Each structure stands twice: as C-alpha cells, then as structure tokens.
Coordinates of C-alpha atoms and ligand atoms in Angstrom, one line a residue:
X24 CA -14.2 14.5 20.0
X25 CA -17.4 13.9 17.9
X26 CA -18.1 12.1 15.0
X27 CA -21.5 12.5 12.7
X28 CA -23.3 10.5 10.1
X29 CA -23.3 13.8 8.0
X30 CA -19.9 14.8 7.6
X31 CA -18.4 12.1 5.4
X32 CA -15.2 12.8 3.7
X33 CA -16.0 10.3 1.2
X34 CA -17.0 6.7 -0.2
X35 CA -13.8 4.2 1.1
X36 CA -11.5 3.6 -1.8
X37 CA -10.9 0.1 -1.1
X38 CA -8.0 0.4 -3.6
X39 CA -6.2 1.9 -0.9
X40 CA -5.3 -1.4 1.0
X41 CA -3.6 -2.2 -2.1
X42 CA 0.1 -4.0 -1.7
X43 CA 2.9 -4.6 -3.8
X44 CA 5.2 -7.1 -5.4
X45 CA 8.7 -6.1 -7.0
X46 CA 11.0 -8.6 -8.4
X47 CA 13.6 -8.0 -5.7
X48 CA 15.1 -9.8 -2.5
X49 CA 13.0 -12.7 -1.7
X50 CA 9.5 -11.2 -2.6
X51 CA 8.9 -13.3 -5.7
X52 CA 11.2 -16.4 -5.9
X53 CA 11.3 -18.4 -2.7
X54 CA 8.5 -15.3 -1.5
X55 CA 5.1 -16.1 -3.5
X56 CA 6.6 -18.2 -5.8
X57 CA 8.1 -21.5 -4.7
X58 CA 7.8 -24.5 -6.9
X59 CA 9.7 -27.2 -4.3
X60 CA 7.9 -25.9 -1.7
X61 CA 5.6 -27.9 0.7
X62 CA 2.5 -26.2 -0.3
X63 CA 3.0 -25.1 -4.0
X64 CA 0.1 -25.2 -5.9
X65 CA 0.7 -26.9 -10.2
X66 CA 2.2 -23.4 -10.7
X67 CA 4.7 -23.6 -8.1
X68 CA 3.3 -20.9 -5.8
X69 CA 3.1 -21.3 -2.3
X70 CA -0.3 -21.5 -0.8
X71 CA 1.0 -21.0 2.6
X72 CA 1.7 -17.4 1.3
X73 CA -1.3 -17.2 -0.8
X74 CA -3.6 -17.9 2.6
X75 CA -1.7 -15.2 4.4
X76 CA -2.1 -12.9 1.5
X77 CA -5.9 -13.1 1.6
X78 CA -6.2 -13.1 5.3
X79 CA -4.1 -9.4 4.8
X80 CA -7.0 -8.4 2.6
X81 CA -4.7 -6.5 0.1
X82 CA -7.2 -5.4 -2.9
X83 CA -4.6 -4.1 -5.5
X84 CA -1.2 -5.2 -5.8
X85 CA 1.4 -3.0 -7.9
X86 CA 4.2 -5.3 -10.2
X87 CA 6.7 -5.5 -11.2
X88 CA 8.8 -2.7 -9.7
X89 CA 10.0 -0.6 -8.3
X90 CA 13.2 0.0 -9.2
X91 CA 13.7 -3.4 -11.2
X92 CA 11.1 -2.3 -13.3
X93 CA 13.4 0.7 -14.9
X94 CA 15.4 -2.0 -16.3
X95 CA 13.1 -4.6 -17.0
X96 CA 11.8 -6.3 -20.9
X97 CA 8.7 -7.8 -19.7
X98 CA 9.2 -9.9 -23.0
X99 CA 12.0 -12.0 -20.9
X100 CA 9.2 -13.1 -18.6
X101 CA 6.6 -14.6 -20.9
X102 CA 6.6 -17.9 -22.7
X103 CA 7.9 -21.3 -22.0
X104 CA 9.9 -21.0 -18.6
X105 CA 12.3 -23.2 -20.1
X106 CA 13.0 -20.9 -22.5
X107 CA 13.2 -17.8 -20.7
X108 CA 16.3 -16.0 -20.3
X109 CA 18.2 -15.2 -17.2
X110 CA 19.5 -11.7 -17.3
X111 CA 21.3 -9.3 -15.2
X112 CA 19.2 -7.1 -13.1
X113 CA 21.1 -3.8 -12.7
X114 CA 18.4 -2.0 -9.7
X115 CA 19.2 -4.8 -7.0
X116 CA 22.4 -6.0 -8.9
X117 CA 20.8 -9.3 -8.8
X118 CA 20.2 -12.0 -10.7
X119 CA 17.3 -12.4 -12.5
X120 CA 15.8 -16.1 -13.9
X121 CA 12.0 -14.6 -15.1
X122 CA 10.6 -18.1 -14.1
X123 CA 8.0 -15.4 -13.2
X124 CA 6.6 -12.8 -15.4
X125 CA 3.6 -11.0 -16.6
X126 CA 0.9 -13.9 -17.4
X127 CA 2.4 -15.6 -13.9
X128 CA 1.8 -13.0 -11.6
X129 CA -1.5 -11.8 -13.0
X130 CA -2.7 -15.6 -13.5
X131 CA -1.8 -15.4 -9.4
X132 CA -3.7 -12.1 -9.1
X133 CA -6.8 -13.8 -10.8
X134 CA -6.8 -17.4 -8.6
X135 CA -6.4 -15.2 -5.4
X136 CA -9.1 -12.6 -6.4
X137 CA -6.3 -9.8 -6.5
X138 CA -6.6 -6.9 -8.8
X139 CA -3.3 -6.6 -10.6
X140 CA -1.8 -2.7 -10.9
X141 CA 1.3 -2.7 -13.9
X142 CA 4.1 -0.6 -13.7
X143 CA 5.9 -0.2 -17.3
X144 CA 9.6 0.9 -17.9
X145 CA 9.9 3.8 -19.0
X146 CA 13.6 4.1 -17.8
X147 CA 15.7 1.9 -20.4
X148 CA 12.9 1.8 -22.4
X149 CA 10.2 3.9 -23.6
X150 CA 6.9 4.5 -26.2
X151 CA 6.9 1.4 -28.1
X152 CA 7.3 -1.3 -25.9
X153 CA 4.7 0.3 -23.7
X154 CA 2.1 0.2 -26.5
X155 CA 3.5 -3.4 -26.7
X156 CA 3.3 -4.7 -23.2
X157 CA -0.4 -3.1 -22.8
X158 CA -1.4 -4.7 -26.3
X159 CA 0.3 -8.1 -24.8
X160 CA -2.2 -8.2 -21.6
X161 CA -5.4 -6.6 -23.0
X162 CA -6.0 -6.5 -26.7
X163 CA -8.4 -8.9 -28.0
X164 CA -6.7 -12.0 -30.0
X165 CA -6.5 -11.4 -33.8
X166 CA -3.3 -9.1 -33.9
X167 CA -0.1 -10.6 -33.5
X168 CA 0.7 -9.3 -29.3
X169 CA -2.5 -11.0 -28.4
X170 CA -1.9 -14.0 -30.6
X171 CA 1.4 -14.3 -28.6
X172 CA -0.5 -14.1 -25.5
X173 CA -3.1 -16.4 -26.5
X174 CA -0.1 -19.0 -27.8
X175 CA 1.4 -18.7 -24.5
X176 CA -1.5 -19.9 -22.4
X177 CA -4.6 -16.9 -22.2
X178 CA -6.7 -16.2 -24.9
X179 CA -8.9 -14.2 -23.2
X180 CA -7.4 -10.6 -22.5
X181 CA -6.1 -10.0 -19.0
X182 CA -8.1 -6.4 -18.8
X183 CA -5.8 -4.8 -16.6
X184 CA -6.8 -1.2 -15.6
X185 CA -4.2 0.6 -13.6
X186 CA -0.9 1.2 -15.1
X187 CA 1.7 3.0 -13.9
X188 CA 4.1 5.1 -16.3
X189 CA 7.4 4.2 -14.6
X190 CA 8.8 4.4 -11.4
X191 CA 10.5 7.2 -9.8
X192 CA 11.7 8.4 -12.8
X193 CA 12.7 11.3 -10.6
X194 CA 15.1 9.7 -8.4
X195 CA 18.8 9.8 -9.4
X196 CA 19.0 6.0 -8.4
X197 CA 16.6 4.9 -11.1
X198 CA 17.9 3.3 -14.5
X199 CA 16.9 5.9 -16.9
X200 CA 16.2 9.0 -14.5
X201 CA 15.1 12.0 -15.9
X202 CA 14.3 16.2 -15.9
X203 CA 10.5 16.9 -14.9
X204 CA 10.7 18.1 -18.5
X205 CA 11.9 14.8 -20.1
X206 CA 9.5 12.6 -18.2
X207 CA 6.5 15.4 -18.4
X208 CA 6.9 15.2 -22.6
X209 CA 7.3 10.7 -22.0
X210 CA 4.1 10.3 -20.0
X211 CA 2.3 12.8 -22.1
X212 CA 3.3 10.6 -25.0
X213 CA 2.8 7.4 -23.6
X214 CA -0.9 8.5 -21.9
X215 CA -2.0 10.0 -25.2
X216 CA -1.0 6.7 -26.8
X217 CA -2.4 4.2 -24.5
X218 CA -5.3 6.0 -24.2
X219 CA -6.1 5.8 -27.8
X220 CA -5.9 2.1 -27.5
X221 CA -8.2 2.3 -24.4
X222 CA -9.2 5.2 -23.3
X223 CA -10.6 3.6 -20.0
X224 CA -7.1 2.5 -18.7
X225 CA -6.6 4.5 -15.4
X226 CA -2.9 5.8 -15.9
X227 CA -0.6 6.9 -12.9
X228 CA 2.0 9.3 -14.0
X229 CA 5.1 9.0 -11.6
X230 CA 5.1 11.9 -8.7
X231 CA 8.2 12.2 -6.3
X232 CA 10.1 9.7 -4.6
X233 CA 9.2 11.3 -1.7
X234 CA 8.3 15.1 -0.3
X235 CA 11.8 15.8 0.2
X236 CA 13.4 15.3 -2.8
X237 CA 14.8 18.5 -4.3
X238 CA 12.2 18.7 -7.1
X239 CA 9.3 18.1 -5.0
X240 CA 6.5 20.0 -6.5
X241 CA 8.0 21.4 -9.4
X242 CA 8.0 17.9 -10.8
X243 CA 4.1 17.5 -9.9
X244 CA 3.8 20.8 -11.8
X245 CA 5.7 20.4 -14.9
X246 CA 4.5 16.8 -15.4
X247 CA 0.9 17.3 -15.0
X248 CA 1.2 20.8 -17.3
X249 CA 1.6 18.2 -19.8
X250 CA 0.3 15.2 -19.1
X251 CA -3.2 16.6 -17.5
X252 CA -5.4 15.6 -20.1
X253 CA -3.7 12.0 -20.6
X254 CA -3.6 10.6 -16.9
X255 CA -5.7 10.1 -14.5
X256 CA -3.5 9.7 -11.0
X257 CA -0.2 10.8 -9.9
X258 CA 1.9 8.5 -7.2
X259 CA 3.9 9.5 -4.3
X260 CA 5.7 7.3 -2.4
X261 CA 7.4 7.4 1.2
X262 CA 9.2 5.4 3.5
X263 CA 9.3 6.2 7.7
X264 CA 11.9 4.8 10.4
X265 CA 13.1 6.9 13.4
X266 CA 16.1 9.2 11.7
X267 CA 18.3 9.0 14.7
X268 CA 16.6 7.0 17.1
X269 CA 14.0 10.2 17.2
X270 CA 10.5 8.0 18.2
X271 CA 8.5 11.0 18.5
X272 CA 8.5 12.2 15.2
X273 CA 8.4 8.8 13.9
X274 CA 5.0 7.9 15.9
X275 CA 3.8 11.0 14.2
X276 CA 4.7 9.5 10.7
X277 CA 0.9 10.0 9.4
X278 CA 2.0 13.9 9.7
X279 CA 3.6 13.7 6.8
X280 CA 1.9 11.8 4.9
X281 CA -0.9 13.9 5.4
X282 CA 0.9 17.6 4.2
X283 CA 3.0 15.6 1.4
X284 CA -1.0 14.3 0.0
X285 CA -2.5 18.1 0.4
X286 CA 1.0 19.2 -1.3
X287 CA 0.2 16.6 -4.3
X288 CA -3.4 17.9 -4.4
X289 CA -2.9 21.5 -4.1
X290 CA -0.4 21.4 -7.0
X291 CA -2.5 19.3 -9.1
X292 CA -6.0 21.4 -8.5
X293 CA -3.7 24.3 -9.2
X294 CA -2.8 22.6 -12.8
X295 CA -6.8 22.1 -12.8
X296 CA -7.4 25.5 -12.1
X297 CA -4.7 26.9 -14.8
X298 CA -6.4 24.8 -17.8
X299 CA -9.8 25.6 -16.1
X300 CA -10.7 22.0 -16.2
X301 CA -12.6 20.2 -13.3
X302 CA -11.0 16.9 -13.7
X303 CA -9.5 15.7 -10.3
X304 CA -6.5 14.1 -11.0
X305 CA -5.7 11.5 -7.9
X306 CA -3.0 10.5 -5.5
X307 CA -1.7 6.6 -5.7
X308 CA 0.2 6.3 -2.9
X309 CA 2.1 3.1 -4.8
X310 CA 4.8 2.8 -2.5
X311 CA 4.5 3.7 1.3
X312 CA 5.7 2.0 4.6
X313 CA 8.3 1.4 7.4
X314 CA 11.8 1.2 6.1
X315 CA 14.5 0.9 8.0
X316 CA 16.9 2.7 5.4
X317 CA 19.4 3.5 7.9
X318 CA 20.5 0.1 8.2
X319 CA 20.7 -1.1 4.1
X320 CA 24.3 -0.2 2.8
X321 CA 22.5 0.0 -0.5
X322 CA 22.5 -1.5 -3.7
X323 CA 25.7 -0.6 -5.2
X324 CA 28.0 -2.0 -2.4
X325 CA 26.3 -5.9 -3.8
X326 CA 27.2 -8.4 -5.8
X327 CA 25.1 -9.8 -8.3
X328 CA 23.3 -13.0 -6.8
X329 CA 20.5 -14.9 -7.2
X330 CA 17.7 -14.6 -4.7
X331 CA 19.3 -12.8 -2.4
X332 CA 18.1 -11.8 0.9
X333 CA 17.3 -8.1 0.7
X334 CA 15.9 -5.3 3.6
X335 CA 14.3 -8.4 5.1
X336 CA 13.0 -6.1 7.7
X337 CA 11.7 -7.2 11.2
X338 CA 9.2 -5.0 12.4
X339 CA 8.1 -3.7 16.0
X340 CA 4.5 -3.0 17.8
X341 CA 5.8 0.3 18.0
X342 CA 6.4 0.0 13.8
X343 CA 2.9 -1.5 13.6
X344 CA 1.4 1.4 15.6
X345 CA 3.2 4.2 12.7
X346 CA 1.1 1.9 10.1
X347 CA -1.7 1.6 11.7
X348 CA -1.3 5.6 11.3
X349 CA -0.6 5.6 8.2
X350 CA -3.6 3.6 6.8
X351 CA -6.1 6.3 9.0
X352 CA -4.2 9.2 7.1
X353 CA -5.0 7.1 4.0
X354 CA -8.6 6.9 5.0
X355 CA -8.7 10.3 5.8
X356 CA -8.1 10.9 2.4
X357 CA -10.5 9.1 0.4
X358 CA -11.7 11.8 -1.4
X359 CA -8.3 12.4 -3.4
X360 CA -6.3 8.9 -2.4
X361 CA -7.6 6.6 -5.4
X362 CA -5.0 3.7 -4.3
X363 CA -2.4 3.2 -1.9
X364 CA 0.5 0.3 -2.0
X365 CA 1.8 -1.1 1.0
X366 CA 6.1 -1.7 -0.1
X367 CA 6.3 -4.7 -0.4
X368 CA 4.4 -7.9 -0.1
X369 CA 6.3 -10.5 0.9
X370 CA 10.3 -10.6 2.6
X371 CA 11.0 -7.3 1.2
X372 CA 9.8 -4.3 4.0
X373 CA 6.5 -6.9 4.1
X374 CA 3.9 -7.9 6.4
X375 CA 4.7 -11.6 5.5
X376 CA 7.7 -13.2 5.9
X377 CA 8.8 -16.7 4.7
X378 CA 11.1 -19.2 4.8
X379 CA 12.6 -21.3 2.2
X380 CA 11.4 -25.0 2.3
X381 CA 9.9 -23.7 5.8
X382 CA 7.0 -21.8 7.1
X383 CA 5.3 -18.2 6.4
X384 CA 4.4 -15.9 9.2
X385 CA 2.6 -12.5 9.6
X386 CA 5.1 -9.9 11.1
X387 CA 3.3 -6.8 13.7
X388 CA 2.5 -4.8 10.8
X389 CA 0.2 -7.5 9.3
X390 CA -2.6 -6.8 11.9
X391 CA -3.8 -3.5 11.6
X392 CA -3.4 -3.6 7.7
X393 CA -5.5 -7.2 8.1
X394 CA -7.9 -5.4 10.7
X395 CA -8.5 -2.4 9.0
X396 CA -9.0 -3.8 5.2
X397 CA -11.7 -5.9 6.9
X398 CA -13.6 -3.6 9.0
X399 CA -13.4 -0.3 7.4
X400 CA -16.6 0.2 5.3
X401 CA -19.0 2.5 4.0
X402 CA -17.8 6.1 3.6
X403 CA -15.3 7.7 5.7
X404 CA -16.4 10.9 8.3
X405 CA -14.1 13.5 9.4
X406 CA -13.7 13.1 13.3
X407 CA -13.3 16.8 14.8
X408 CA -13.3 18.3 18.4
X409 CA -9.9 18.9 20.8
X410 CA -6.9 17.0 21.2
X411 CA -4.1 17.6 23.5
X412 CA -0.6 17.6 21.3
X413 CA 2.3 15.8 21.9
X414 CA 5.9 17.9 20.9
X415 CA 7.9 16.4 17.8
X416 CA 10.7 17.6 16.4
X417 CA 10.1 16.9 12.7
X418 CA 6.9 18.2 12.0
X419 CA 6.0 20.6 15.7
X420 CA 3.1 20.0 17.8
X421 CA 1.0 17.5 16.7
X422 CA -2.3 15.9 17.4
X423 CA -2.0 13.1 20.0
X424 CA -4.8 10.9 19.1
X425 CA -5.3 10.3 15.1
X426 CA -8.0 9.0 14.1
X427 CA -10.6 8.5 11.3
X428 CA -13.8 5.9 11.3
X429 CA -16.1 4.4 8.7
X430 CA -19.5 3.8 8.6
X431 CA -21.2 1.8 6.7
X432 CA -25.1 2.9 5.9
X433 CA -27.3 0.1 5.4
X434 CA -25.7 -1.9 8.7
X435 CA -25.4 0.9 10.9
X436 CA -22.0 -0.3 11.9
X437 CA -19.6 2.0 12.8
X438 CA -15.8 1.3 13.0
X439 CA -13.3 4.1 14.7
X440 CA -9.6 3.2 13.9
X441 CA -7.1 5.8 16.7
X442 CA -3.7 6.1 17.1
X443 CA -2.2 7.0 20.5
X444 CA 1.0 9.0 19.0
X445 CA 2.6 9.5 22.3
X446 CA 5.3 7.7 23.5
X447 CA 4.7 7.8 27.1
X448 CA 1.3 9.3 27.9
X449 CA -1.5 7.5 28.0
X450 CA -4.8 9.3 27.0
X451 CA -8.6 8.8 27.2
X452 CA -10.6 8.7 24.1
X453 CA -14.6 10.7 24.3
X454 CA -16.1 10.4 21.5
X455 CA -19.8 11.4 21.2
X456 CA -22.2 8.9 19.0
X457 CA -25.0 10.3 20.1
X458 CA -25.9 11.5 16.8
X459 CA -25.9 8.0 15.2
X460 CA -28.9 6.9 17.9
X461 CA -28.9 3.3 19.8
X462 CA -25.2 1.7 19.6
X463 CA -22.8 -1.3 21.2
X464 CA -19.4 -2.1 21.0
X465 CA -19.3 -5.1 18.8
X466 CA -15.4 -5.6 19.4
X467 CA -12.3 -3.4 20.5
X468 CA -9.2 -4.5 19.4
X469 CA -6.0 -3.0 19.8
X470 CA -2.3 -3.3 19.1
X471 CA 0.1 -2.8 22.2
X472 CA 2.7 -4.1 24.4
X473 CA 5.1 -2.6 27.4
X474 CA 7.5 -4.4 25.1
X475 CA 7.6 -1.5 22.0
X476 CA 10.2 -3.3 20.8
X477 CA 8.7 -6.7 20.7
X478 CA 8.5 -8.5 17.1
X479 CA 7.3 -11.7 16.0
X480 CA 9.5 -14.4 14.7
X481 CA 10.0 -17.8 13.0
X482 CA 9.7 -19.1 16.6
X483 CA 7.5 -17.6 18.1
X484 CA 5.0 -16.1 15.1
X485 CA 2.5 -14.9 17.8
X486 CA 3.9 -12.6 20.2
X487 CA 2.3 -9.9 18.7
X488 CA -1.4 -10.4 18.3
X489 CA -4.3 -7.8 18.2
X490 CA -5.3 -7.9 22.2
X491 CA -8.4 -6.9 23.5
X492 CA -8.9 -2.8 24.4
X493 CA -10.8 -1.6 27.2
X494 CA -14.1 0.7 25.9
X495 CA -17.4 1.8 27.3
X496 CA -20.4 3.3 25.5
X497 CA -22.5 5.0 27.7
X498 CA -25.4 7.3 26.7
X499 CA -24.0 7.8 22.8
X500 CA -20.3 8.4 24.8
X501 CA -17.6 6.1 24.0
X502 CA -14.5 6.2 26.0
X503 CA -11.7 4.2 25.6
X504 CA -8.0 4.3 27.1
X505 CA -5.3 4.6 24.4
X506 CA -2.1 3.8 26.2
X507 CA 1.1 5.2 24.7
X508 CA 1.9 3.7 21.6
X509 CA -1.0 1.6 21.2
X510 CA -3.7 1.3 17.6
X511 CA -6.9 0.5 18.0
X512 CA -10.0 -0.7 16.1
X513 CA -13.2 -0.2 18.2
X514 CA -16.1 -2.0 15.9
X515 CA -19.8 -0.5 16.9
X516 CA -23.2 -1.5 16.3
X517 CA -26.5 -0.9 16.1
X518 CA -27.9 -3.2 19.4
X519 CA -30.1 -5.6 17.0
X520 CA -26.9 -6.6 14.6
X521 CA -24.4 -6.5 17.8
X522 CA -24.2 -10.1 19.4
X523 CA -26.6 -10.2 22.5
X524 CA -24.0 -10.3 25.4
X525 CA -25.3 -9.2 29.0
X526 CA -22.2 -7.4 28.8
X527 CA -23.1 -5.6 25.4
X528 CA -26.7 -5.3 26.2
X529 CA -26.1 -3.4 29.7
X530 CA -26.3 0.1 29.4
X531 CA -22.2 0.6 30.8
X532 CA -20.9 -1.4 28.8
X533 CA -17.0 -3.3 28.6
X534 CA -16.0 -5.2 26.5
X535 CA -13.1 -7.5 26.5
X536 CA -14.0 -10.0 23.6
X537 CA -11.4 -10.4 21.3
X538 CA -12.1 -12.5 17.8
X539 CA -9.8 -12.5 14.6
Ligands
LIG20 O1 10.3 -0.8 -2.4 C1 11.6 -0.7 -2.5 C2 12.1 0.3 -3.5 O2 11.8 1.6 -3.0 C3 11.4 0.3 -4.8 O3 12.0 -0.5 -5.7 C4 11.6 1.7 -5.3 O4 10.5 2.1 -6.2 C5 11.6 2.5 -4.0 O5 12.7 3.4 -4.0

C-alpha cells in the first residue's frame, strides 16, 4: 500500500467525532446529570462524567433525541426546575421530570467546550414551535422568546448552529412518522422559515433510519426535491451487531457504512444535478454505532418508569475494533461527511458508563474514538495499492485491512489509523512513506486481545486498554503486524519533532512505547 502527501481526500471535519445525548435510559439523569452525586458541580452535573467526556474528545454533541425528541415541548424543560413539569414520555414509555432542558444542557455544552447540535420535533409538533424554540436559544433579547430566555438565566443568545429538522421521521416507530412527501413539504417549510430568521443556521433535513429501510433513497430524493435550496445536510443513521452471531460481516461493518454514504451522495448530487445547482448538500451521520438490537425486547413491551435502565450495552475489543472502523470510513469521507454522532453518550449504547452514587468508567469503545479524535489532523489522504480480501456474507469480498491516515502540513506528522477485518488471519501492513521524505514512529498503539470477547467493567475498568503495536520504518517502509481483529493508530514524525529514542533514531526501528 502507499500513501502520498498529494492525494488528500479532504480537510478533517472535526465535527465528525461528534456524540450524542437523548433524554433516554440513564444518559441524562443519573448519566451527566447527577445533583447528589460525589462530584456534581452547583448545577448538579457529574464532573466524573464531564472529565471522561473531554478525555473522549467528542466535538459536537446532538440533543435531545432521538426518538424522545418526536414527542418532546422543549418549553417543559426551561425555567425554574421547581416549576417544571413531569410528563409522560411516549418513545421510551418513560417518565420524564425535565430537571434538564434546553439552557441545561447547552449551559453544559458551553463549561465543557462542547458544540451543542439541536434536534427539533417535528413529529407531534411542527412549524411554529420550531420558529419558537430557535427564537428561544438565538434571537437577540428585545422580543418576547429571548426575553423569556434572558428571564430564565442567559441574556446573551446561545448561537447555536446545527439544527436538525426531526428525527427519523421516516421510521414507523417515531411519534408523528410520515410519507417522504409529508416530511419533504415540513422541512421545506421549516428550512425556508428558519432560514429567514438566520440564514447561516446549518439545517439537517432527516435522511433514513438506516439503508435498509424500505424507502431508502426514494426518501433522500423526494425530500431534497424540495427542501434543496432550504438545507444544508441530510442525516443517516445506523446501528451494527453480528445478525446471527455472523462476526465476519460484522468486522466488515465500515462496508456499509461506506456504500449507504456514496448512496446518500449520489442521490443528493443527482438532486444537484436535476436543479443544475453546485451546492453540495452533506451527510450528518447523527446517529451511528454498535447496537446490540437483538437483545432489546423494545420499547412497547415497558412500563413507564422513571430513569430506567435502558440498552445499557457492554461492549467487546472485538466491538471496539467495528468502531474503530467505522470512524476510518468516516474519515474517509471528509469530503461529503460534515458531522457524524456517536449514539449515545453516556449508559445508553455509550462509550461511558456510570453508576449511580458510584463511579464512571470508559467501556472498549472509548479508546479508539478517544485515540483517534486526538491524533487525527490535517487533511485526510486516500491510501491505495493491494489488499488481500477476507469473504463475508453480508456485503461479498471485502478489503481485509481498512484504513485511512491524516496528515497534518505544518508538523509533518502523519497518523495511519488500520483495521485488521479478519477474524482469524493475521496480516502485515507495507506501507510506503517514502514520498513524505525523513520519518519515525512517534507511537503505535493498538486495540487487541486473544480475549475478543473481553469487556471492561465496574471492577475491573482497565482490562481493555490501548496496548502497544509492533511497527518498523525502514527506508520510507512501514510495516506493521495487524493481528486478527485488532485497530491500530501508528503516530509518525518527521525525526526533529519525534522524541530522540536510540530506538527511534536507529534506522530499523521498533517501537514498543505506549503513552495515553
Ligand atoms: O439512539 C437510540 C435511538 O435510535 C434513537 O432514539 C433513535 O433516533 C434511533 O432509532
């Protein structure tokens, strides 16, 4: 394989390590938010959490929903907390207290250096209370919204960009579901409106829940016919686990990923093309990660409850090697990814998980998001040359090393993230540098274990670390070994910025360092 300073794919979207928080499970109340907690800060979130949550590096985090957002009066969740109501939440049949809401979490976003991304309901509710809710957070005080805001605690307006125009408005699940054509003619309305009260907003008009729901396409089609001119992205969303124990096709998650984001393009250019327009409307992948949806009886089978436990999943290495993958087929996308949001935050599908009254701890899947949102800079190259193929059943023969790298200009560093998809071959990564001149491996990191299965836990939070890999750069060659199922980050430098090791500074060079 080779990789070369002049074919970039695009400047990093750093949007795409974005994250997400949905009023649903334990993710908010007894998730971020905590006020008898240990650590809670004078607003009663957890700073525990909050730590963890800046070590993961998210940049953007989506809110409220998700599904709870279809059925959600973001009214209920400003003001006095004393005076806030307690209402029914029909999405998770749960119970819902709104001693968090709008100036909460984005008051949270601001302290932790967070950009907030709002979703809006568009599923009970529709035009007016979306003019309302964006007047609420960003119009200047001097018209009653703003006064209300400024009354409740923030004069100055919250100047939130990215708003999302409902969720899933295309699954039958959601409160308020609808045709392509109803939603196509509601975000054309809404965009047009909110756009004429700002017409810098960046607005995401909902895409499919995923690529195989039945309207796949048609629904990118008929909603961007009309709603071209008024948004700016469209979102897909997607959730992996192995459908029948099948590993192989799970490993090679990133597969799909990668033909359901040229899909989304293709069908928007094409919508370009048609109105001969050369806007570029982009993908935010708002909702993607590891679900084990297999095992979740679903919402309807519940009672309604009050911060309930909800898919509190656990994950694996093997689950953190599929994300690992699927942030490289993120990167690999820059050019027409604007954001990505990794479902959920906190307790719910989440990197982080938490106890109440007790401790937070990063789960396998925190690392390579935590790794890769801190080394991945610059612009992104496309890495080419041949690849043996492991077999899958889902989506054929399939690339067995996946891979993308950054590189960032003015420090000459280079960082190559690879994926070993296989489940039982090992494989030897050659890449040639050679065009990039003079280079050392900083640091090689990596994510593997004979134990696939191993997970970390309230006891024993460390299991799964980020382990030293095994890499030698030798005359503009780098070769690593990938075992099966194994991520890796391999950080390289020009000599002068790498630290002077006699390991680093011989000309076969390996490097076993490992930092965090
Ligand atoms: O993230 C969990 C749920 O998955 C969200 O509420 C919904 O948008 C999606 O179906």
């Amino acid at each position: 394989m080779s990789l070369s300073p002049h074919f970039v794919v695009g400047p990093l979207n750093r949007r795409i390590f974005g994250s997400f928080v949905e009023h649903m499970g334990r993710c908010v109340y007894t998730g971020i938010f905590e006020p008898d907690h240990p650590t809670a800060d004078e607003h009663g979130f957890r700073q525990d959490v909050a730590a963890l949550v800046v070590e993961l590096g998210a940049t953007i985090v989506r809110y409220p929903g998700g599904n709870f957002v279809s059925n959600y009066r973001w009214e209920d969740g400003v003001g006095p907390r004393e005076e806030r109501p307690t209402r029914l939440d029909l999405a998770w049949r749960s119970i819902e207290t709104n001693q968090v809401g709008t100036d909460d979490f984005l008051a949270w976003c601001e302290r932790l250096g967070l950009e907030p991304m709002m979703a809006m309901n568009l599923g009970t509710r529709g035009l007016a209370e979306a003019i309302d809710l964006v007047q609420y957070v960003n119009a200047e005080p001097g018209t009653d919204l703003a006064d209300r805001r400024a009354a409740n605690g923030r004069i100055k307006p919250w100047d939130v960009r990215v708003w999302c125009l409902g969720n899933e408005m295309d699954g039958p699940w959601q409160m308020g579901a609808k045709t392509p054509e109803e939603y196509a003619r509601l975000a054309e309305e809404v965009g047009r409106a909110l756009k004429r009260f700002d017409p810098t907003l960046e607005l995401v008009a909902c895409g499919s829940s995923n690529r195989a729901m039945p309207t796949f396409g048609t629904w990118e089609r008929v909603v961007l016919e009309r709603a071209f001119d008024h948004v700016d992205h469209i979102s897909a969303h997607v959730y992996y686990e192995p459908h029948g124990g099948d590993v192989d096709s799970f490993l090679a998650s990133g597969e799909d990923m990668d033909r359901f984001i040229s899909s989304v393009v293709a069908t928007a250019d094409h919508i370009a093309a048609v109105k001969q327009s050369d806007k570029r409307i982009m993908v935010s992948f708002d909702e993607w990660n590891v679900w084990f949806q297999e095992r979740f009886g679903g919402e309807a089978s519940l009672g309604f409850e009050e911060g309930r436990e909800l898919i509190r999943d656990v994950y694996s290495v093997l689950d953190a090697v599929v994300v690992g993958s699927l942030l490289i087929t993120l990167m690999r996308h820059t050019d027409r990814v604007a954001m990505a949001c990794q479902a959920q935050l906190v307790n719910v599908i989440a990197p982080i998980l938490t106890v109440p009254g007790g401790p937070a701890w990063r789960q396998t899947i925190f690392h390579p998001f935590a790794l890769t949102a801190r080394h991945a800079k610059g612009v992104v190259l496309s890495v080419g040359g041949d690849i043996p193929s492991v077999a899958t059943t889902a989506y054929g023969d399939v690339d067995q090393i996946w891979s993308t790298a950054t590189w960032d200009r003015e420090s000459g560093a280079l960082t190559i993230f690879a994926v070993n998809r296989s489940r039982t071959e090992p494989c030897e990564l050659n890449l040639d540098l050679s065009a990039f001149g003079d280079l050392a491996v900083e640091e090689h990191l990596t994510i593997h274990d004979e134990d696939h299965t191993a997970t970390n836990t309230q006891d024993d939070p460390e299991r799964v670390v980020p382990q030293p890999g095994r890499s030698t750069l030798e005359v503009g060659h780098l070769r690593a070994t990938l075992p099966a199922v194994s991520w890796h980050c391999i950080r390289i430098t020009p000599p002068a910025t790498a630290p002077a090791t006699a390991a680093q500074t011989s000309p076969n060079v390996t490097t076993e360092g490992f930092s965090s």
